């Protein structure tokens, strides 16, 4: 034998493709998944797979990958998935045999913050606004997110309207508005503060949350590695509590101990695991495709379509243009 | 500095670390005074936790949010198996007040396993301990990570 059989990565890949991913390979023993919903994750060749016991007692073996964005479906080595698999990224839900099943929710931090916010309010009358920054992420149904709108501009830029665009009427905000009136006059102040923005995405790597003075610079380091640099800003001349609000958000949401992004970042990692599988060659950005409304070069998502994947379609369109569109 | 205070402080630190490794979140939170704060500065030069960017700056209410978050069944990042192992050592009592309150410095190493990946953290604890009838309680725990300024490969889900 040539020594390359043992050392050449290309020969290894060919071997995986032609032998380990094609012929009968031991996956596991059925006693590992005795009850309906029991699953165990296993690697077959290069493929992350799941062996699961269905409700009808049959054993299914599936790619450990959501067909939507490629997210790894189960993060654990083994466990019980209950009635369904639910993808942690967008809550796409599947039966044990892999068939799609509709349903959506996500809560963790939002729910916990909501409970503590309620406890504090009960004890002291009012919880600090920073709790609302977290509890607002508690989702009961998908409708809430569909109330928001995205505005998609040329070259991949995007505005997400909504939640952070709200103007609280607490004494700190009112004091800040007073300073703004003095500096800019009433009309201009209204124009500045009346902007309904949660997030602005500037393609390819900048994300600005202006209502809370947060800025994220996303710097790609490799196909599976990205550095996110996060800054928060002090508004010149604004009262101290306005800076404290920005800081509280920064610490809660954007610090390396974030309670909001922990699950998101886990999902991004899991996407790379899932995409390693041959479960599909495509990633889907199809939600509400064909129902976008174009006005003067700006693609708006229609009413009750806040979860439209229009921003991703818009970004990938810009990507294709910059990359030369096949030229 | 009495040998007893040294012994008691060490026992307290070991037990506190054991609660983290045992995922005994509520018992760990209970070791703080009602106004206690857990603080991990973003920069070792920072002198105060209040009003500065920090990796952690949490009172008991925020600790409770964090605890309930990691216990929530939809906290997907908790689904891969993970565990930690703390070693606390080099315990030095910096200040001992007449009423028994202490300022204690120590060093820690923490190994974390998530799925098959090992991360290693190390740094210095500074505990401001209040002596109470039920034993010491933490008024302020400062955690200076050696890698505080480095990029994090993944977030810190819970307290170190």
mmCIF file of C-alpha atoms in Angstrom, chain A residues 102-259:
data_model
loop_
_atom_site.group_PDB
_atom_site.id
_atom_site.type_symbol
_atom_site.label_atom_id
_atom_site.label_comp_id
_atom_site.label_asym_id
_atom_site.label_seq_id
_atom_site.Cartn_x
_atom_site.Cartn_y
_atom_site.Cartn_z
ATOM 1 C CA UNK A 102 -45.635 23.073 13.085
ATOM 2 C CA UNK A 103 -45.123 24.923 16.451
ATOM 3 C CA UNK A 104 -42.868 27.660 17.892
ATOM 4 C CA UNK A 105 -41.720 29.241 21.174
ATOM 5 C CA UNK A 106 -38.553 30.316 22.910
ATOM 6 C CA UNK A 107 -38.277 31.687 26.403
ATOM 7 C CA UNK A 108 -35.392 30.887 28.779
ATOM 8 C CA UNK A 109 -33.843 34.217 29.850
ATOM 9 C CA UNK A 110 -36.856 36.318 28.942
ATOM 10 C CA UNK A 111 -39.095 34.170 31.101
ATOM 11 C CA UNK A 112 -36.649 34.136 34.048
ATOM 12 C CA UNK A 113 -36.199 37.924 33.856
ATOM 13 C CA UNK A 114 -39.967 38.406 33.669
ATOM 14 C CA UNK A 115 -40.465 36.417 36.873
ATOM 15 C CA UNK A 116 -37.745 38.297 38.777
ATOM 16 C CA UNK A 117 -39.039 41.622 37.396
ATOM 17 C CA UNK A 118 -42.454 40.738 38.815
ATOM 18 C CA UNK A 119 -40.954 39.790 42.207
ATOM 19 C CA UNK A 120 -39.035 43.081 42.438
ATOM 20 C CA UNK A 121 -42.111 45.086 41.417
ATOM 21 C CA UNK A 122 -44.115 43.315 44.105
ATOM 22 C CA UNK A 123 -41.510 44.147 46.765
ATOM 23 C CA UNK A 124 -40.519 47.664 45.758
ATOM 24 C CA UNK A 125 -43.274 48.889 43.459
ATOM 25 C CA UNK A 126 -41.126 49.135 40.356
ATOM 26 C CA UNK A 127 -38.378 47.066 38.763
ATOM 27 C CA UNK A 128 -35.455 48.771 37.010
ATOM 28 C CA UNK A 129 -35.918 49.202 33.263
ATOM 29 C CA UNK A 130 -32.985 46.847 32.636
ATOM 30 C CA UNK A 131 -35.217 43.899 33.568
ATOM 31 C CA UNK A 132 -37.592 44.859 30.818
ATOM 32 C CA UNK A 133 -34.673 44.764 28.364
ATOM 33 C CA UNK A 134 -34.434 41.055 29.168
ATOM 34 C CA UNK A 135 -38.055 40.153 29.815
ATOM 35 C CA UNK A 136 -39.138 41.634 26.479
ATOM 36 C CA UNK A 137 -37.415 38.654 24.856
ATOM 37 C CA UNK A 138 -39.890 36.254 26.456
ATOM 38 C CA UNK A 139 -41.953 34.919 23.592
ATOM 39 C CA UNK A 140 -45.315 33.350 23.973
ATOM 40 C CA UNK A 141 -46.129 32.950 20.299
ATOM 41 C CA UNK A 142 -44.483 33.741 17.007
ATOM 42 C CA UNK A 143 -47.089 36.485 16.335
ATOM 43 C CA UNK A 144 -45.141 38.869 18.527
ATOM 44 C CA UNK A 145 -42.118 38.750 16.249
ATOM 45 C CA UNK A 146 -44.308 38.957 13.174
ATOM 46 C CA UNK A 147 -45.467 42.399 14.331
ATOM 47 C CA UNK A 148 -42.035 43.776 13.570
ATOM 48 C CA UNK A 149 -40.942 44.817 10.151
ATOM 49 C CA UNK A 150 -37.689 44.693 8.256
ATOM 50 C CA UNK A 151 -36.637 47.251 5.669
ATOM 51 C CA UNK A 152 -34.098 45.867 3.249
ATOM 52 C CA UNK A 153 -31.891 48.238 1.322
ATOM 53 C CA UNK A 154 -29.503 47.776 -1.569
ATOM 54 C CA UNK A 155 -26.064 46.314 -0.907
ATOM 55 C CA UNK A 156 -27.389 44.073 1.850
ATOM 56 C CA UNK A 157 -28.216 46.661 4.486
ATOM 57 C CA UNK A 158 -31.225 46.186 6.722
ATOM 58 C CA UNK A 159 -33.268 47.872 9.435
ATOM 59 C CA UNK A 160 -35.270 45.866 11.932
ATOM 60 C CA UNK A 161 -38.017 48.029 13.389
ATOM 61 C CA UNK A 162 -39.679 47.457 16.702
ATOM 62 C CA UNK A 163 -39.072 46.756 20.305
ATOM 63 C CA UNK A 164 -36.030 48.922 21.156
ATOM 64 C CA UNK A 165 -37.592 51.780 19.226
ATOM 65 C CA UNK A 166 -40.040 52.288 22.057
ATOM 66 C CA UNK A 167 -39.720 55.455 24.104
ATOM 67 C CA UNK A 168 -40.247 54.782 27.805
ATOM 68 C CA UNK A 169 -41.843 57.584 29.806
ATOM 69 C CA UNK A 170 -39.733 57.152 32.934
ATOM 70 C CA UNK A 171 -38.166 60.206 34.663
ATOM 71 C CA UNK A 172 -34.696 59.450 33.227
ATOM 72 C CA UNK A 173 -35.940 59.413 29.655
ATOM 73 C CA UNK A 174 -37.976 62.570 30.224
ATOM 74 C CA UNK A 175 -34.892 64.332 31.645
ATOM 75 C CA UNK A 176 -32.964 63.210 28.575
ATOM 76 C CA UNK A 177 -35.684 64.502 26.251
ATOM 77 C CA UNK A 178 -35.463 67.856 28.011
ATOM 78 C CA UNK A 179 -31.720 68.022 27.232
ATOM 79 C CA UNK A 180 -32.479 67.047 23.637
ATOM 80 C CA UNK A 181 -35.111 69.778 23.295
ATOM 81 C CA UNK A 182 -32.568 72.310 24.505
ATOM 82 C CA UNK A 183 -29.926 71.136 22.076
ATOM 83 C CA UNK A 184 -32.025 70.492 18.957
ATOM 84 C CA UNK A 185 -35.452 72.038 19.449
ATOM 85 C CA UNK A 186 -38.683 70.113 19.708
ATOM 86 C CA UNK A 187 -39.145 69.236 16.064
ATOM 87 C CA UNK A 188 -35.678 67.838 15.451
ATOM 88 C CA UNK A 189 -35.788 65.952 18.766
ATOM 89 C CA UNK A 190 -39.007 64.251 17.712
ATOM 90 C CA UNK A 191 -37.404 63.326 14.417
ATOM 91 C CA UNK A 192 -34.405 61.782 16.158
ATOM 92 C CA UNK A 193 -36.250 59.991 18.952
ATOM 93 C CA UNK A 194 -39.262 59.054 16.840
ATOM 94 C CA UNK A 195 -37.214 56.683 14.682
ATOM 95 C CA UNK A 196 -38.583 53.196 15.198
ATOM 96 C CA UNK A 197 -35.455 51.076 15.124
ATOM 97 C CA UNK A 198 -34.384 47.979 16.987
ATOM 98 C CA UNK A 199 -31.339 47.174 14.926
ATOM 99 C CA UNK A 200 -29.509 48.396 11.845
ATOM 100 C CA UNK A 201 -27.399 45.902 9.921
ATOM 101 C CA UNK A 202 -24.764 47.430 7.679
ATOM 102 C CA UNK A 203 -23.490 44.797 5.304
ATOM 103 C CA UNK A 204 -21.144 42.989 5.613
ATOM 104 C CA UNK A 205 -20.138 43.284 9.243
ATOM 105 C CA UNK A 206 -21.659 46.020 11.364
ATOM 106 C CA UNK A 207 -24.680 45.893 13.608
ATOM 107 C CA UNK A 208 -25.917 49.029 15.362
ATOM 108 C CA UNK A 209 -28.508 49.207 18.106
ATOM 109 C CA UNK A 210 -28.781 52.977 18.267
ATOM 110 C CA UNK A 211 -31.614 53.218 20.845
ATOM 111 C CA UNK A 212 -29.238 51.698 23.401
ATOM 112 C CA UNK A 213 -25.964 52.942 21.924
ATOM 113 C CA UNK A 214 -24.599 49.484 21.132
ATOM 114 C CA UNK A 215 -22.362 48.644 18.210
ATOM 115 C CA UNK A 216 -21.166 45.245 17.110
ATOM 116 C CA UNK A 217 -18.396 44.764 14.574
ATOM 117 C CA UNK A 218 -18.462 41.241 13.195
ATOM 118 C CA UNK A 219 -15.058 40.167 11.896
ATOM 119 C CA UNK A 220 -14.750 36.843 10.034
ATOM 120 C CA UNK A 221 -11.631 34.858 10.931
ATOM 121 C CA UNK A 222 -12.345 31.620 9.099
ATOM 122 C CA UNK A 223 -15.218 29.470 7.805
ATOM 123 C CA UNK A 224 -16.052 28.374 11.344
ATOM 124 C CA UNK A 225 -14.715 31.289 13.383
ATOM 125 C CA UNK A 226 -15.945 34.855 13.790
ATOM 126 C CA UNK A 227 -14.807 37.570 16.154
ATOM 127 C CA UNK A 228 -17.475 39.934 17.438
ATOM 128 C CA UNK A 229 -16.230 43.161 18.906
ATOM 129 C CA UNK A 230 -18.826 45.045 20.921
ATOM 130 C CA UNK A 231 -18.829 48.688 21.945
ATOM 131 C CA UNK A 232 -21.220 50.852 23.874
ATOM 132 C CA UNK A 233 -21.303 54.638 23.800
ATOM 133 C CA UNK A 234 -21.912 57.521 26.146
ATOM 134 C CA UNK A 235 -24.118 60.192 24.590
ATOM 135 C CA UNK A 236 -22.473 63.600 24.979
ATOM 136 C CA UNK A 237 -24.357 65.829 27.386
ATOM 137 C CA UNK A 238 -26.985 63.184 28.202
ATOM 138 C CA UNK A 239 -27.843 62.570 31.882
ATOM 139 C CA UNK A 240 -25.833 59.817 33.629
ATOM 140 C CA UNK A 241 -28.811 57.380 33.892
ATOM 141 C CA UNK A 242 -28.950 57.243 30.095
ATOM 142 C CA UNK A 243 -25.371 55.996 30.037
ATOM 143 C CA UNK A 244 -26.221 53.560 32.838
ATOM 144 C CA UNK A 245 -29.050 52.163 30.707
ATOM 145 C CA UNK A 246 -26.682 51.599 27.819
ATOM 146 C CA UNK A 247 -24.148 50.009 30.173
ATOM 147 C CA UNK A 248 -26.761 47.743 31.767
ATOM 148 C CA UNK A 249 -27.764 46.493 28.327
ATOM 149 C CA UNK A 250 -24.129 46.033 27.368
ATOM 150 C CA UNK A 251 -23.386 44.014 30.489
ATOM 151 C CA UNK A 252 -26.551 41.917 30.322
ATOM 152 C CA UNK A 253 -26.762 41.270 26.613
ATOM 153 C CA UNK A 254 -23.333 41.795 25.109
ATOM 154 C CA UNK A 255 -20.765 40.765 27.736
ATOM 155 C CA UNK A 256 -18.921 37.440 27.433
ATOM 156 C CA UNK A 257 -21.263 36.247 30.195
ATOM 157 C CA UNK A 258 -24.352 37.281 28.197
ATOM 158 C CA UNK A 259 -27.685 35.855 29.234
#
